[in-house]
Amino acid sequence: QVQLVESGGGSVQAGGSLRLSCAVSGYTYSSYCMGWFRQAPGKEREGVAAIDSDGTTRYADSVQGRFTISQDNAKITLYLQMNSLKPEDTAMYYCAARSGGVEYFSLLSRDEYNYWGQGTQVTVSS
């Protein structure tokens, strides 16, 4: 059974940094995609960053150059390094995964993912 458990959220002032982690278990697919999504109150869940088993990454325009997605060599932990945080980055952040690859422009589509974590809250104050 695939389980995704996020950690690392918290409260930070604008301009600060946080690193989110997603511990992955029960996931043994050789071809996969993993991503970070976020949802602010009253808004739809949106893709933030994603990576596939080939190492291809994609970022939302709003976080390009500030956030970095990565995974450890054993591919059992997914990370999201968030720098230069802004108040508009405030949201619940979710880790997601799917088996198999998708087209590049679908990497940030929440409909492509079928495994989800419970989320970790990130709050950025001005």
PDB file of C-alpha atoms in Angstrom:
ATOM      1  CA  GLN A   1       0.000   0.000   0.000  1.00  0.00           C
ATOM      2  CA  VAL A   2       1.450   3.353  -1.023  1.00  0.00           C
ATOM      3  CA  GLN A   3       1.757   5.905   1.757  1.00  0.00           C
ATOM      4  CA  LEU A   4       2.973   9.479   1.498  1.00  0.00           C
ATOM      5  CA  VAL A   5       3.679  11.458   4.664  1.00  0.00           C
ATOM      6  CA  GLU A   6       4.604  15.134   4.463  1.00  0.00           C
ATOM      7  CA  SER A   7       6.558  17.108   7.046  1.00  0.00           C
ATOM      8  CA  GLY A   8       8.488  20.342   7.330  1.00  0.00           C
ATOM      9  CA  GLY A   9       5.715  22.877   7.142  1.00  0.00           C
ATOM     10  CA  GLY A  10       5.500  25.807   9.510  1.00  0.00           C
ATOM     11  CA  SER A  11       5.315  29.544   9.851  1.00  0.00           C
ATOM     12  CA  VAL A  12       7.951  31.826   8.399  1.00  0.00           C
ATOM     13  CA  GLN A  13       8.329  35.486   7.533  1.00  0.00           C
ATOM     14  CA  ALA A  14       8.401  36.680   3.952  1.00  0.00           C
ATOM     15  CA  GLY A  15      11.816  36.114   2.419  1.00  0.00           C
ATOM     16  CA  GLY A  16      12.459  33.062   4.555  1.00  0.00           C
ATOM     17  CA  SER A  17      12.947  29.431   3.602  1.00  0.00           C
ATOM     18  CA  LEU A  18      11.421  26.063   4.399  1.00  0.00           C
ATOM     19  CA  ARG A  19      12.138  22.545   3.228  1.00  0.00           C
ATOM     20  CA  LEU A  20       9.255  20.126   2.916  1.00  0.00           C
ATOM     21  CA  SER A  21       9.801  16.376   2.985  1.00  0.00           C
ATOM     22  CA  CYS A  22       7.581  13.556   1.809  1.00  0.00           C
ATOM     23  CA  ALA A  23       8.358  10.079   3.094  1.00  0.00           C
ATOM     24  CA  VAL A  24       7.298   7.439   0.600  1.00  0.00           C
ATOM     25  CA  SER A  25       6.559   3.814   1.440  1.00  0.00           C
ATOM     26  CA  GLY A  26       5.099   0.907  -0.499  1.00  0.00           C
ATOM     27  CA  TYR A  27       6.038   2.540  -3.795  1.00  0.00           C
ATOM     28  CA  THR A  28       8.110   0.301  -6.035  1.00  0.00           C
ATOM     29  CA  TYR A  29       7.353   1.502  -9.549  1.00  0.00           C
ATOM     30  CA  SER A  30      10.334   1.986 -11.822  1.00  0.00           C
ATOM     31  CA  SER A  31       8.433   4.561 -13.880  1.00  0.00           C
ATOM     32  CA  TYR A  32       6.661   7.245 -11.894  1.00  0.00           C
ATOM     33  CA  CYS A  33       5.903  10.891 -11.330  1.00  0.00           C
ATOM     34  CA  MET A  34       5.911  12.684  -8.016  1.00  0.00           C
ATOM     35  CA  GLY A  35       4.888  16.201  -7.250  1.00  0.00           C
ATOM     36  CA  TRP A  36       4.034  18.907  -4.780  1.00  0.00           C
ATOM     37  CA  PHE A  37       0.678  20.606  -4.883  1.00  0.00           C
ATOM     38  CA  ARG A  38      -0.830  23.324  -2.727  1.00  0.00           C
ATOM     39  CA  GLN A  39      -4.248  24.551  -1.825  1.00  0.00           C
ATOM     40  CA  ALA A  40      -5.056  27.882  -0.250  1.00  0.00           C
ATOM     41  CA  PRO A  41      -8.430  28.529   1.417  1.00  0.00           C
ATOM     42  CA  GLY A  42     -11.118  29.089  -1.189  1.00  0.00           C
ATOM     43  CA  LYS A  43      -8.839  28.137  -4.061  1.00  0.00           C
ATOM     44  CA  GLU A  44      -8.340  25.039  -6.150  1.00  0.00           C
ATOM     45  CA  ARG A  45      -5.428  22.714  -5.586  1.00  0.00           C
ATOM     46  CA  GLU A  46      -2.605  23.675  -7.919  1.00  0.00           C
ATOM     47  CA  GLY A  47       0.599  22.030  -9.022  1.00  0.00           C
ATOM     48  CA  VAL A  48       3.782  23.578  -7.670  1.00  0.00           C
ATOM     49  CA  ALA A  49       6.600  21.278  -8.776  1.00  0.00           C
ATOM     50  CA  ALA A  50       6.954  17.766 -10.138  1.00  0.00           C
ATOM     51  CA  ILE A  51       9.627  15.268 -11.068  1.00  0.00           C
ATOM     52  CA  ASP A  52       9.483  12.032 -13.013  1.00  0.00           C
ATOM     53  CA  SER A  53      11.600   8.896 -12.973  1.00  0.00           C
ATOM     54  CA  ASP A  54      13.769  10.285 -15.783  1.00  0.00           C
ATOM     55  CA  GLY A  55      14.623  13.290 -13.634  1.00  0.00           C
ATOM     56  CA  THR A  56      12.543  15.722 -15.660  1.00  0.00           C
ATOM     57  CA  THR A  57      11.215  18.541 -13.502  1.00  0.00           C
ATOM     58  CA  ARG A  58       8.550  21.133 -13.999  1.00  0.00           C
ATOM     59  CA  TYR A  59       7.653  24.170 -11.914  1.00  0.00           C
ATOM     60  CA  ALA A  60       4.712  26.487 -11.751  1.00  0.00           C
ATOM     61  CA  ASP A  61       5.592  29.937 -13.076  1.00  0.00           C
ATOM     62  CA  SER A  62       4.829  31.423  -9.667  1.00  0.00           C
ATOM     63  CA  VAL A  63       7.617  29.441  -7.965  1.00  0.00           C
ATOM     64  CA  GLN A  64      10.169  29.092 -10.784  1.00  0.00           C
ATOM     65  CA  GLY A  65      13.590  30.110  -9.504  1.00  0.00           C
ATOM     66  CA  ARG A  66      12.502  30.028  -5.845  1.00  0.00           C
ATOM     67  CA  PHE A  67      11.488  26.395  -5.259  1.00  0.00           C
ATOM     68  CA  THR A  68      13.477  23.243  -6.003  1.00  0.00           C
ATOM     69  CA  ILE A  69      12.114  19.708  -6.095  1.00  0.00           C
ATOM     70  CA  SER A  70      14.441  16.786  -5.455  1.00  0.00           C
ATOM     71  CA  GLN A  71      14.504  13.229  -4.190  1.00  0.00           C
ATOM     72  CA  ASP A  72      17.071  11.156  -2.366  1.00  0.00           C
ATOM     73  CA  ASN A  73      19.074   8.492  -4.198  1.00  0.00           C
ATOM     74  CA  ALA A  74      16.934   5.703  -2.816  1.00  0.00           C
ATOM     75  CA  LYS A  75      13.874   7.617  -4.050  1.00  0.00           C
ATOM     76  CA  ILE A  76      12.108   7.138  -0.780  1.00  0.00           C
ATOM     77  CA  THR A  77      11.943  10.803   0.179  1.00  0.00           C
ATOM     78  CA  LEU A  78      10.744  13.708  -1.932  1.00  0.00           C
ATOM     79  CA  TYR A  79      11.795  17.231  -1.026  1.00  0.00           C
ATOM     80  CA  LEU A  80      10.680  20.745  -1.814  1.00  0.00           C
ATOM     81  CA  GLN A  81      13.156  23.474  -0.965  1.00  0.00           C
ATOM     82  CA  MET A  82      11.301  26.765  -0.791  1.00  0.00           C
ATOM     83  CA  ASN A  83      13.302  30.001  -0.741  1.00  0.00           C
ATOM     84  CA  SER A  84      12.295  33.659  -0.887  1.00  0.00           C
ATOM     85  CA  LEU A  85       8.864  32.760   0.413  1.00  0.00           C
ATOM     86  CA  LYS A  86       6.000  35.178  -0.153  1.00  0.00           C
ATOM     87  CA  PRO A  87       2.678  35.567   1.672  1.00  0.00           C
ATOM     88  CA  GLU A  88       0.943  34.213  -1.423  1.00  0.00           C
ATOM     89  CA  ASP A  89       2.786  30.916  -0.910  1.00  0.00           C
ATOM     90  CA  THR A  90       0.639  30.320   2.166  1.00  0.00           C
ATOM     91  CA  ALA A  91      -1.288  27.084   1.663  1.00  0.00           C
ATOM     92  CA  MET A  92      -1.593  23.442   2.603  1.00  0.00           C
ATOM     93  CA  TYR A  93       1.081  21.580   0.674  1.00  0.00           C
ATOM     94  CA  TYR A  94       0.483  18.038  -0.529  1.00  0.00           C
ATOM     95  CA  CYS A  95       2.788  15.377  -1.857  1.00  0.00           C
ATOM     96  CA  ALA A  96       1.426  13.250  -4.705  1.00  0.00           C
ATOM     97  CA  ALA A  97       2.541  10.298  -6.791  1.00  0.00           C
ATOM     98  CA  ARG A  98       1.484   8.121  -9.687  1.00  0.00           C
ATOM     99  CA  SER A  99       2.880   5.127 -11.501  1.00  0.00           C
ATOM    100  CA  GLY A 100       4.005   5.609 -15.070  1.00  0.00           C
ATOM    101  CA  GLY A 101       4.968   8.755 -16.879  1.00  0.00           C
ATOM    102  CA  VAL A 102       2.907  11.607 -18.284  1.00  0.00           C
ATOM    103  CA  GLU A 103       3.510  14.248 -20.891  1.00  0.00           C
ATOM    104  CA  TYR A 104       5.600  17.154 -19.666  1.00  0.00           C
ATOM    105  CA  PHE A 105       2.690  19.600 -19.673  1.00  0.00           C
ATOM    106  CA  SER A 106       0.640  17.225 -17.521  1.00  0.00           C
ATOM    107  CA  LEU A 107       3.216  16.912 -14.751  1.00  0.00           C
ATOM    108  CA  LEU A 108       1.467  19.612 -12.702  1.00  0.00           C
ATOM    109  CA  SER A 109      -2.053  18.360 -13.360  1.00  0.00           C
ATOM    110  CA  ARG A 110      -3.614  17.094 -10.152  1.00  0.00           C
ATOM    111  CA  ASP A 111      -5.902  14.786 -12.136  1.00  0.00           C
ATOM    112  CA  GLU A 112      -2.882  12.715 -13.185  1.00  0.00           C
ATOM    113  CA  TYR A 113      -2.009  11.686  -9.628  1.00  0.00           C
ATOM    114  CA  ASN A 114      -3.736   8.966  -7.637  1.00  0.00           C
ATOM    115  CA  TYR A 115      -1.685   8.808  -4.430  1.00  0.00           C
ATOM    116  CA  TRP A 116      -1.818  11.721  -1.995  1.00  0.00           C
ATOM    117  CA  GLY A 117      -0.452  12.604   1.391  1.00  0.00           C
ATOM    118  CA  GLN A 118      -2.385  14.365   4.135  1.00  0.00           C
ATOM    119  CA  GLY A 119      -0.651  17.699   3.685  1.00  0.00           C
ATOM    120  CA  THR A 120       1.513  20.068   5.690  1.00  0.00           C
ATOM    121  CA  GLN A 121       0.639  23.700   6.341  1.00  0.00           C
ATOM    122  CA  VAL A 122       2.913  26.519   5.213  1.00  0.00           C
ATOM    123  CA  THR A 123       2.175  30.028   6.456  1.00  0.00           C
ATOM    124  CA  VAL A 124       4.169  33.033   5.280  1.00  0.00           C
ATOM    125  CA  SER A 125       3.658  36.323   7.062  1.00  0.00           C
ATOM    126  CA  SER A 126       4.504  39.735   5.643  1.00  0.00           C
TER     127      SER A 126
END
